Amino acid sequence: MRAIDLGTLATATAGTAKKTIPGEIVSVFVNSPDGAFAGTAVVQTSPDGTTWTTAYTMPAGKADMGEFTTSAYARLNLPARTAGNVSAKVLQSPAA
């Protein structure tokens, strides 16, 4: 299992795209390191790094794990934020 760190964001912005192995069902862990996040956090996937689709939405104000099917790229995005920061990691099997 490898962890793909999608980073930590503290402003309403999109994070840096990270390469993933397309077509796998993966786990994602999203949390607020300082415990004070207020806003909307989503994990998005893209086949080309240009067109993005929301694959997972973090429940308001709490750490959570979820699953989604990967595309070629994944990123953390904060379309709305009022306080705190949020981070995400995708857990994926290593490439064969």
mmCIF file of N, CA, C and O in Angstrom:
data_model
loop_
_atom_site.group_PDB
_atom_site.id
_atom_site.type_symbol
_atom_site.label_atom_id
_atom_site.label_comp_id
_atom_site.label_asym_id
_atom_site.label_seq_id
_atom_site.Cartn_x
_atom_site.Cartn_y
_atom_site.Cartn_z
ATOM 1 N N MET A 1 0.854 -1.176 0.000
ATOM 2 C CA MET A 1 0.000 0.000 0.000
ATOM 3 C C MET A 1 0.896 1.233 0.000
ATOM 4 O O MET A 1 1.870 1.304 0.726
ATOM 5 N N ARG A 2 0.566 2.186 -0.836
ATOM 6 C CA ARG A 2 1.311 3.442 -0.826
ATOM 7 C C ARG A 2 0.361 4.580 -0.515
ATOM 8 O O ARG A 2 -0.824 4.523 -0.852
ATOM 9 N N ALA A 3 0.867 5.606 0.142
ATOM 10 C CA ALA A 3 0.069 6.789 0.467
ATOM 11 C C ALA A 3 0.465 7.909 -0.475
ATOM 12 O O ALA A 3 1.646 8.233 -0.602
ATOM 13 N N ILE A 4 -0.523 8.475 -1.154
ATOM 14 C CA ILE A 4 -0.302 9.620 -2.017
ATOM 15 C C ILE A 4 -0.790 10.833 -1.241
ATOM 16 O O ILE A 4 -1.979 10.972 -0.983
ATOM 17 N N ASP A 5 0.139 11.678 -0.830
ATOM 18 C CA ASP A 5 -0.201 12.847 -0.024
ATOM 19 C C ASP A 5 -0.741 13.940 -0.936
ATOM 20 O O ASP A 5 -0.015 14.458 -1.787
ATOM 21 N N LEU A 6 -2.014 14.285 -0.767
ATOM 22 C CA LEU A 6 -2.620 15.344 -1.562
ATOM 23 C C LEU A 6 -2.371 16.721 -0.957
ATOM 24 O O LEU A 6 -2.799 17.725 -1.491
ATOM 25 N N GLY A 7 -1.660 16.750 0.164
ATOM 26 C CA GLY A 7 -1.260 18.017 0.765
ATOM 27 C C GLY A 7 -2.210 18.551 1.807
ATOM 28 O O GLY A 7 -3.231 17.945 2.117
ATOM 29 N N THR A 8 -1.854 19.709 2.342
ATOM 30 C CA THR A 8 -2.660 20.428 3.319
ATOM 31 C C THR A 8 -2.970 21.799 2.742
ATOM 32 O O THR A 8 -2.073 22.483 2.264
ATOM 33 N N LEU A 9 -4.243 22.172 2.771
ATOM 34 C CA LEU A 9 -4.658 23.475 2.254
ATOM 35 C C LEU A 9 -5.254 24.311 3.374
ATOM 36 O O LEU A 9 -5.966 23.798 4.231
ATOM 37 N N ALA A 10 -4.958 25.616 3.354
ATOM 38 C CA ALA A 10 -5.475 26.536 4.366
ATOM 39 C C ALA A 10 -6.192 27.724 3.739
ATOM 40 O O ALA A 10 -6.555 28.661 4.432
ATOM 41 N N THR A 11 -6.366 27.693 2.430
ATOM 42 C CA THR A 11 -7.110 28.743 1.740
ATOM 43 C C THR A 11 -8.063 28.094 0.745
ATOM 44 O O THR A 11 -7.863 26.939 0.360
ATOM 45 N N ALA A 12 -9.078 28.821 0.327
ATOM 46 C CA ALA A 12 -10.035 28.299 -0.655
ATOM 47 C C ALA A 12 -9.345 28.255 -2.013
ATOM 48 O O ALA A 12 -9.268 29.235 -2.730
ATOM 49 N N THR A 13 -8.786 27.092 -2.331
ATOM 50 C CA THR A 13 -8.020 26.901 -3.553
ATOM 51 C C THR A 13 -7.973 25.427 -3.907
ATOM 52 O O THR A 13 -8.365 24.584 -3.111
ATOM 53 N N ALA A 14 -7.474 25.113 -5.080
ATOM 54 C CA ALA A 14 -7.255 23.720 -5.478
ATOM 55 C C ALA A 14 -5.794 23.378 -5.238
ATOM 56 O O ALA A 14 -4.901 24.184 -5.489
ATOM 57 N N GLY A 15 -5.554 22.164 -4.765
ATOM 58 C CA GLY A 15 -4.195 21.710 -4.516
ATOM 59 C C GLY A 15 -3.532 21.219 -5.791
ATOM 60 O O GLY A 15 -4.118 21.216 -6.873
ATOM 61 N N THR A 16 -2.296 20.777 -5.657
ATOM 62 C CA THR A 16 -1.513 20.268 -6.770
ATOM 63 C C THR A 16 -1.991 18.879 -7.150
ATOM 64 O O THR A 16 -2.205 18.030 -6.286
ATOM 65 N N ALA A 17 -2.148 18.623 -8.449
ATOM 66 C CA ALA A 17 -2.564 17.310 -8.932
ATOM 67 C C ALA A 17 -1.458 16.285 -8.705
ATOM 68 O O ALA A 17 -0.282 16.584 -8.888
ATOM 69 N N LYS A 18 -1.835 15.079 -8.295
ATOM 70 C CA LYS A 18 -0.890 13.992 -8.080
ATOM 71 C C LYS A 18 -1.279 12.822 -8.975
ATOM 72 O O LYS A 18 -2.454 12.513 -9.139
ATOM 73 N N LYS A 19 -0.272 12.143 -9.547
ATOM 74 C CA LYS A 19 -0.541 10.989 -10.394
ATOM 75 C C LYS A 19 -1.036 9.818 -9.554
ATOM 76 O O LYS A 19 -0.547 9.591 -8.459
ATOM 77 N N THR A 20 -2.011 9.089 -10.077
ATOM 78 C CA THR A 20 -2.526 7.886 -9.434
ATOM 79 C C THR A 20 -2.590 6.772 -10.471
ATOM 80 O O THR A 20 -2.378 6.998 -11.657
ATOM 81 N N ILE A 21 -2.898 5.579 -10.023
ATOM 82 C CA ILE A 21 -3.072 4.443 -10.925
ATOM 83 C C ILE A 21 -4.551 4.404 -11.304
ATOM 84 O O ILE A 21 -5.398 4.185 -10.443
ATOM 85 N N PRO A 22 -4.892 4.661 -12.573
ATOM 86 C CA PRO A 22 -6.298 4.743 -12.982
ATOM 87 C C PRO A 22 -7.061 3.442 -12.778
ATOM 88 O O PRO A 22 -6.514 2.357 -12.901
ATOM 89 N N GLY A 23 -8.363 3.574 -12.492
ATOM 90 C CA GLY A 23 -9.282 2.443 -12.446
ATOM 91 C C GLY A 23 -9.301 1.633 -11.172
ATOM 92 O O GLY A 23 -9.972 0.619 -11.098
ATOM 93 N N GLU A 24 -8.583 2.045 -10.133
ATOM 94 C CA GLU A 24 -8.590 1.327 -8.861
ATOM 95 C C GLU A 24 -9.564 1.972 -7.883
ATOM 96 O O GLU A 24 -9.739 3.187 -7.887
ATOM 97 N N ILE A 25 -10.172 1.134 -7.061
ATOM 98 C CA ILE A 25 -10.958 1.656 -5.946
ATOM 99 C C ILE A 25 -9.976 1.876 -4.804
ATOM 100 O O ILE A 25 -9.260 0.956 -4.407
ATOM 101 N N VAL A 26 -9.889 3.112 -4.320
ATOM 102 C CA VAL A 26 -8.914 3.466 -3.298
ATOM 103 C C VAL A 26 -9.613 4.065 -2.081
ATOM 104 O O VAL A 26 -10.752 4.500 -2.156
ATOM 105 N N SER A 27 -8.886 4.093 -0.983
ATOM 106 C CA SER A 27 -9.371 4.746 0.227
ATOM 107 C C SER A 27 -8.762 6.131 0.302
ATOM 108 O O SER A 27 -7.631 6.348 -0.124
ATOM 109 N N VAL A 28 -9.524 7.064 0.851
ATOM 110 C CA VAL A 28 -9.013 8.415 1.065
ATOM 111 C C VAL A 28 -9.271 8.784 2.523
ATOM 112 O O VAL A 28 -10.307 8.442 3.077
ATOM 113 N N PHE A 29 -8.278 9.418 3.150
ATOM 114 C CA PHE A 29 -8.421 9.894 4.518
ATOM 115 C C PHE A 29 -8.294 11.405 4.483
ATOM 116 O O PHE A 29 -7.298 11.947 4.014
ATOM 117 N N VAL A 30 -9.329 12.093 4.935
ATOM 118 C CA VAL A 30 -9.346 13.553 4.955
ATOM 119 C C VAL A 30 -9.541 13.999 6.399
ATOM 120 O O VAL A 30 -10.417 13.484 7.098
ATOM 121 N N ASN A 31 -8.692 14.920 6.847
ATOM 122 C CA ASN A 31 -8.830 15.401 8.222
ATOM 123 C C ASN A 31 -8.367 16.842 8.352
ATOM 124 O O ASN A 31 -7.777 17.397 7.441
ATOM 125 N N SER A 32 -8.653 17.424 9.495
ATOM 126 C CA SER A 32 -8.204 18.768 9.821
ATOM 127 C C SER A 32 -7.155 18.648 10.915
ATOM 128 O O SER A 32 -7.491 18.357 12.062
ATOM 129 N N PRO A 33 -5.861 18.845 10.557
ATOM 130 C CA PRO A 33 -4.799 18.669 11.557
ATOM 131 C C PRO A 33 -4.970 19.512 12.813
ATOM 132 O O PRO A 33 -4.621 19.077 13.901
ATOM 133 N N ASP A 34 -5.511 20.724 12.678
ATOM 134 C CA ASP A 34 -5.687 21.561 13.862
ATOM 135 C C ASP A 34 -7.079 21.426 14.467
ATOM 136 O O ASP A 34 -7.392 22.067 15.464
ATOM 137 N N GLY A 35 -7.935 20.602 13.862
ATOM 138 C CA GLY A 35 -9.261 20.332 14.402
ATOM 139 C C GLY A 35 -10.253 21.467 14.288
ATOM 140 O O GLY A 35 -11.325 21.418 14.858
ATOM 141 N N ALA A 36 -9.917 22.506 13.522
ATOM 142 C CA ALA A 36 -10.781 23.686 13.483
ATOM 143 C C ALA A 36 -11.257 24.019 12.076
ATOM 144 O O ALA A 36 -11.585 25.162 11.792
ATOM 145 N N PHE A 37 -11.302 23.037 11.180
ATOM 146 C CA PHE A 37 -11.690 23.329 9.801
ATOM 147 C C PHE A 37 -13.183 23.604 9.692
ATOM 148 O O PHE A 37 -14.012 22.878 10.227
ATOM 149 N N ALA A 38 -13.518 24.664 8.965
ATOM 150 C CA ALA A 38 -14.903 24.984 8.640
ATOM 151 C C ALA A 38 -14.938 25.342 7.163
ATOM 152 O O ALA A 38 -14.248 26.266 6.736
ATOM 153 N N GLY A 39 -15.679 24.596 6.404
ATOM 154 C CA GLY A 39 -15.773 24.847 4.972
ATOM 155 C C GLY A 39 -16.141 23.588 4.231
ATOM 156 O O GLY A 39 -16.701 22.658 4.800
ATOM 157 N N THR A 40 -15.799 23.529 2.957
ATOM 158 C CA THR A 40 -16.071 22.372 2.114
ATOM 159 C C THR A 40 -14.756 21.853 1.566
ATOM 160 O O THR A 40 -13.969 22.621 1.005
ATOM 161 N N ALA A 41 -14.496 20.560 1.737
ATOM 162 C CA ALA A 41 -13.291 19.934 1.197
ATOM 163 C C ALA A 41 -13.723 18.771 0.308
ATOM 164 O O ALA A 41 -14.545 17.951 0.713
ATOM 165 N N VAL A 42 -13.155 18.717 -0.897
ATOM 166 C CA VAL A 42 -13.470 17.641 -1.822
ATOM 167 C C VAL A 42 -12.184 17.076 -2.409
ATOM 168 O O VAL A 42 -11.182 17.777 -2.537
ATOM 169 N N VAL A 43 -12.227 15.787 -2.743
ATOM 170 C CA VAL A 43 -11.165 15.158 -3.507
ATOM 171 C C VAL A 43 -11.711 15.005 -4.921
ATOM 172 O O VAL A 43 -12.824 14.528 -5.113
ATOM 173 N N GLN A 44 -10.921 15.458 -5.882
ATOM 174 C CA GLN A 44 -11.348 15.412 -7.276
ATOM 175 C C GLN A 44 -10.407 14.532 -8.092
ATOM 176 O O GLN A 44 -9.229 14.394 -7.752
ATOM 177 N N THR A 45 -10.932 13.935 -9.169
ATOM 178 C CA THR A 45 -10.134 13.129 -10.073
ATOM 179 C C THR A 45 -10.227 13.695 -11.481
ATOM 180 O O THR A 45 -11.166 14.413 -11.817
ATOM 181 N N SER A 46 -9.218 13.358 -12.287
ATOM 182 C CA SER A 46 -9.159 13.856 -13.654
ATOM 183 C C SER A 46 -8.425 12.858 -14.544
ATOM 184 O O SER A 46 -7.407 12.304 -14.133
ATOM 185 N N PRO A 47 -8.918 12.642 -15.763
ATOM 186 C CA PRO A 47 -8.196 11.774 -16.683
ATOM 187 C C PRO A 47 -6.993 12.465 -17.331
ATOM 188 O O PRO A 47 -6.073 11.808 -17.802
ATOM 189 N N ASP A 48 -6.987 13.814 -17.322
ATOM 190 C CA ASP A 48 -5.968 14.551 -18.060
ATOM 191 C C ASP A 48 -5.303 15.686 -17.268
ATOM 192 O O ASP A 48 -4.459 16.400 -17.799
ATOM 193 N N GLY A 49 -5.695 15.893 -16.023
ATOM 194 C CA GLY A 49 -5.140 16.973 -15.219
ATOM 195 C C GLY A 49 -5.738 18.334 -15.537
ATOM 196 O O GLY A 49 -5.280 19.351 -15.037
ATOM 197 N N THR A 50 -6.792 18.357 -16.360
ATOM 198 C CA THR A 50 -7.444 19.603 -16.746
ATOM 199 C C THR A 50 -8.915 19.632 -16.365
ATOM 200 O O THR A 50 -9.397 20.600 -15.795
ATOM 201 N N THR A 51 -9.635 18.581 -16.679
ATOM 202 C CA THR A 51 -11.068 18.468 -16.390
ATOM 203 C C THR A 51 -11.232 17.665 -15.110
ATOM 204 O O THR A 51 -10.804 16.515 -15.044
ATOM 205 N N TRP A 52 -11.867 18.280 -14.071
ATOM 206 C CA TRP A 52 -11.947 17.676 -12.744
ATOM 207 C C TRP A 52 -13.379 17.301 -12.387
ATOM 208 O O TRP A 52 -14.312 18.035 -12.679
ATOM 209 N N THR A 53 -13.521 16.143 -11.700
ATOM 210 C CA THR A 53 -14.807 15.645 -11.223
ATOM 211 C C THR A 53 -14.680 15.347 -9.731
ATOM 212 O O THR A 53 -13.688 14.729 -9.310
ATOM 213 N N THR A 54 -15.658 15.751 -8.936
ATOM 214 C CA THR A 54 -15.624 15.456 -7.502
ATOM 215 C C THR A 54 -15.885 13.971 -7.270
ATOM 216 O O THR A 54 -16.888 13.431 -7.719
ATOM 217 N N ALA A 55 -14.953 13.326 -6.572
ATOM 218 C CA ALA A 55 -15.055 11.898 -6.276
ATOM 219 C C ALA A 55 -15.433 11.649 -4.822
ATOM 220 O O ALA A 55 -15.959 10.600 -4.486
ATOM 221 N N TYR A 56 -15.154 12.618 -3.943
ATOM 222 C CA TYR A 56 -15.394 12.437 -2.509
ATOM 223 C C TYR A 56 -15.557 13.811 -1.866
ATOM 224 O O TYR A 56 -14.803 14.732 -2.170
ATOM 225 N N THR A 57 -16.533 13.940 -0.983
ATOM 226 C CA THR A 57 -16.750 15.168 -0.227
ATOM 227 C C THR A 57 -16.620 14.868 1.262
ATOM 228 O O THR A 57 -17.274 13.958 1.775
ATOM 229 N N MET A 58 -15.785 15.637 1.954
ATOM 230 C CA MET A 58 -15.585 15.465 3.402
ATOM 231 C C MET A 58 -16.820 15.953 4.143
ATOM 232 O O MET A 58 -17.316 17.048 3.879
ATOM 233 N N PRO A 59 -17.337 15.151 5.090
ATOM 234 C CA PRO A 59 -18.447 15.626 5.916
ATOM 235 C C PRO A 59 -18.026 16.874 6.690
ATOM 236 O O PRO A 59 -16.866 17.010 7.064
ATOM 237 N N ALA A 60 -18.948 17.769 6.907
ATOM 238 C CA ALA A 60 -18.648 19.063 7.546
ATOM 239 C C ALA A 60 -17.936 18.890 8.878
ATOM 240 O O ALA A 60 -18.432 18.229 9.779
ATOM 241 N N GLY A 61 -16.737 19.478 8.962
ATOM 242 C CA GLY A 61 -16.013 19.618 10.214
ATOM 243 C C GLY A 61 -15.528 18.366 10.902
ATOM 244 O O GLY A 61 -15.288 18.398 12.095
ATOM 245 N N LYS A 62 -15.342 17.232 10.184
ATOM 246 C CA LYS A 62 -14.822 16.057 10.878
ATOM 247 C C LYS A 62 -13.946 15.225 9.950
ATOM 248 O O LYS A 62 -14.111 15.239 8.732
ATOM 249 N N ALA A 63 -13.009 14.511 10.554
ATOM 250 C CA ALA A 63 -12.152 13.601 9.801
ATOM 251 C C ALA A 63 -13.001 12.443 9.298
ATOM 252 O O ALA A 63 -13.973 12.051 9.930
ATOM 253 N N ASP A 64 -12.614 11.904 8.159
ATOM 254 C CA ASP A 64 -13.398 10.820 7.587
ATOM 255 C C ASP A 64 -12.544 10.011 6.627
ATOM 256 O O ASP A 64 -11.549 10.492 6.100
ATOM 257 N N MET A 65 -12.963 8.763 6.413
ATOM 258 C CA MET A 65 -12.383 7.915 5.376
ATOM 259 C C MET A 65 -13.478 7.593 4.386
ATOM 260 O O MET A 65 -14.634 7.435 4.753
ATOM 261 N N GLY A 66 -13.121 7.497 3.128
ATOM 262 C CA GLY A 66 -14.085 7.140 2.100
ATOM 263 C C GLY A 66 -13.394 6.382 0.991
ATOM 264 O O GLY A 66 -12.201 6.112 1.062
ATOM 265 N N GLU A 67 -14.142 6.020 -0.030
ATOM 266 C CA GLU A 67 -13.588 5.315 -1.170
ATOM 267 C C GLU A 67 -14.043 5.962 -2.455
ATOM 268 O O GLU A 67 -15.121 6.558 -2.513
ATOM 269 N N PHE A 68 -13.224 5.860 -3.494
ATOM 270 C CA PHE A 68 -13.608 6.293 -4.826
ATOM 271 C C PHE A 68 -12.750 5.545 -5.833
ATOM 272 O O PHE A 68 -11.752 4.929 -5.489
ATOM 273 N N THR A 69 -13.154 5.590 -7.091
ATOM 274 C CA THR A 69 -12.388 4.976 -8.171
ATOM 275 C C THR A 69 -11.480 6.039 -8.769
ATOM 276 O O THR A 69 -11.925 7.129 -9.113
ATOM 277 N N THR A 70 -10.213 5.699 -8.899
ATOM 278 C CA THR A 70 -9.232 6.664 -9.383
ATOM 279 C C THR A 70 -9.320 6.896 -10.882
ATOM 280 O O THR A 70 -9.828 6.080 -11.632
ATOM 281 N N SER A 71 -8.807 8.024 -11.255
ATOM 282 C CA SER A 71 -8.550 8.379 -12.644
ATOM 283 C C SER A 71 -7.034 8.560 -12.718
ATOM 284 O O SER A 71 -6.322 8.091 -11.838
ATOM 285 N N ALA A 72 -6.506 9.238 -13.723
ATOM 286 C CA ALA A 72 -5.055 9.395 -13.844
ATOM 287 C C ALA A 72 -4.466 10.343 -12.793
ATOM 288 O O ALA A 72 -3.315 10.216 -12.408
ATOM 289 N N TYR A 73 -5.292 11.314 -12.314
ATOM 290 C CA TYR A 73 -4.832 12.310 -11.353
ATOM 291 C C TYR A 73 -5.858 12.485 -10.239
ATOM 292 O O TYR A 73 -7.047 12.252 -10.440
ATOM 293 N N ALA A 74 -5.367 12.928 -9.073
ATOM 294 C CA ALA A 74 -6.250 13.275 -7.960
ATOM 295 C C ALA A 74 -5.714 14.548 -7.314
ATOM 296 O O ALA A 74 -4.511 14.823 -7.364
ATOM 297 N N ARG A 75 -6.613 15.328 -6.718
ATOM 298 C CA ARG A 75 -6.202 16.531 -5.989
ATOM 299 C C ARG A 75 -7.205 16.824 -4.883
ATOM 300 O O ARG A 75 -8.356 16.394 -4.929
ATOM 301 N N LEU A 76 -6.750 17.581 -3.885
ATOM 302 C CA LEU A 76 -7.609 18.099 -2.834
ATOM 303 C C LEU A 76 -8.038 19.496 -3.258
ATOM 304 O O LEU A 76 -7.232 20.261 -3.795
ATOM 305 N N ASN A 77 -9.293 19.827 -3.051
ATOM 306 C CA ASN A 77 -9.804 21.145 -3.419
ATOM 307 C C ASN A 77 -10.666 21.679 -2.278
ATOM 308 O O ASN A 77 -11.445 20.928 -1.678
ATOM 309 N N LEU A 78 -10.495 22.966 -1.972
ATOM 310 C CA LEU A 78 -11.336 23.645 -0.986
ATOM 311 C C LEU A 78 -12.127 24.723 -1.722
ATOM 312 O O LEU A 78 -11.670 25.858 -1.837
ATOM 313 N N PRO A 79 -13.318 24.390 -2.236
ATOM 314 C CA PRO A 79 -14.099 25.413 -2.923
ATOM 315 C C PRO A 79 -14.635 26.482 -1.964
ATOM 316 O O PRO A 79 -14.935 27.595 -2.389
ATOM 317 N N ALA A 80 -14.755 26.139 -0.681
ATOM 318 C CA ALA A 80 -15.227 27.103 0.326
ATOM 319 C C ALA A 80 -14.511 26.820 1.640
ATOM 320 O O ALA A 80 -14.375 25.679 2.047
ATOM 321 N N ARG A 81 -14.037 27.886 2.290
ATOM 322 C CA ARG A 81 -13.333 27.747 3.574
ATOM 323 C C ARG A 81 -13.560 29.000 4.398
ATOM 324 O O ARG A 81 -13.452 30.107 3.900
ATOM 325 N N THR A 82 -13.871 28.793 5.688
ATOM 326 C CA THR A 82 -14.006 29.934 6.583
ATOM 327 C C THR A 82 -12.989 29.901 7.720
ATOM 328 O O THR A 82 -12.696 30.939 8.300
ATOM 329 N N ALA A 83 -12.458 28.714 8.046
ATOM 330 C CA ALA A 83 -11.466 28.615 9.123
ATOM 331 C C ALA A 83 -10.702 27.305 9.027
ATOM 332 O O ALA A 83 -11.210 26.313 8.509
ATOM 333 N N GLY A 84 -9.486 27.305 9.572
ATOM 334 C CA GLY A 84 -8.702 26.083 9.712
ATOM 335 C C GLY A 84 -8.091 25.595 8.407
ATOM 336 O O GLY A 84 -8.113 26.272 7.387
ATOM 337 N N ASN A 85 -7.519 24.387 8.490
ATOM 338 C CA ASN A 85 -6.934 23.768 7.309
ATOM 339 C C ASN A 85 -7.353 22.312 7.227
ATOM 340 O O ASN A 85 -7.918 21.768 8.163
ATOM 341 N N VAL A 86 -7.096 21.695 6.087
ATOM 342 C CA VAL A 86 -7.501 20.311 5.870
ATOM 343 C C VAL A 86 -6.435 19.611 5.039
ATOM 344 O O VAL A 86 -5.757 20.246 4.227
ATOM 345 N N SER A 87 -6.236 18.324 5.298
ATOM 346 C CA SER A 87 -5.258 17.552 4.534
ATOM 347 C C SER A 87 -5.903 16.255 4.061
ATOM 348 O O SER A 87 -6.931 15.821 4.606
ATOM 349 N N ALA A 88 -5.301 15.639 3.037
ATOM 350 C CA ALA A 88 -5.847 14.389 2.496
ATOM 351 C C ALA A 88 -4.729 13.492 2.020
ATOM 352 O O ALA A 88 -3.703 13.954 1.520
ATOM 353 N N LYS A 89 -4.944 12.190 2.183
ATOM 354 C CA LYS A 89 -4.038 11.157 1.676
ATOM 355 C C LYS A 89 -4.879 10.092 0.982
ATOM 356 O O LYS A 89 -5.934 9.703 1.487
ATOM 357 N N VAL A 90 -4.417 9.627 -0.186
ATOM 358 C CA VAL A 90 -5.059 8.529 -0.894
ATOM 359 C C VAL A 90 -4.198 7.292 -0.635
ATOM 360 O O VAL A 90 -2.982 7.334 -0.777
ATOM 361 N N LEU A 91 -4.833 6.190 -0.256
ATOM 362 C CA LEU A 91 -4.129 4.932 -0.017
ATOM 363 C C LEU A 91 -4.382 4.033 -1.213
ATOM 364 O O LEU A 91 -5.518 3.674 -1.507
ATOM 365 N N GLN A 92 -3.300 3.640 -1.916
ATOM 366 C CA GLN A 92 -3.430 2.913 -3.158
ATOM 367 C C GLN A 92 -2.403 1.787 -3.206
ATOM 368 O O GLN A 92 -1.284 1.933 -2.709
ATOM 369 N N SER A 93 -2.779 0.675 -3.839
ATOM 370 C CA SER A 93 -1.845 -0.429 -4.017
ATOM 371 C C SER A 93 -0.709 0.019 -4.924
ATOM 372 O O SER A 93 -0.931 0.818 -5.838
ATOM 373 N N PRO A 94 0.495 -0.503 -4.699
ATOM 374 C CA PRO A 94 1.600 -0.122 -5.579
ATOM 375 C C PRO A 94 1.363 -0.628 -7.001
ATOM 376 O O PRO A 94 0.662 -1.606 -7.193
ATOM 377 N N ALA A 95 1.985 0.031 -7.969
ATOM 378 C CA ALA A 95 1.851 -0.390 -9.379
ATOM 379 C C ALA A 95 2.413 -1.781 -9.560
ATOM 380 O O ALA A 95 3.402 -2.157 -8.935
ATOM 381 N N ALA A 96 1.759 -2.549 -10.424
ATOM 382 C CA ALA A 96 2.225 -3.923 -10.671
ATOM 383 C C ALA A 96 3.468 -3.912 -11.535
ATOM 384 O O ALA A 96 3.702 -3.027 -12.290
#
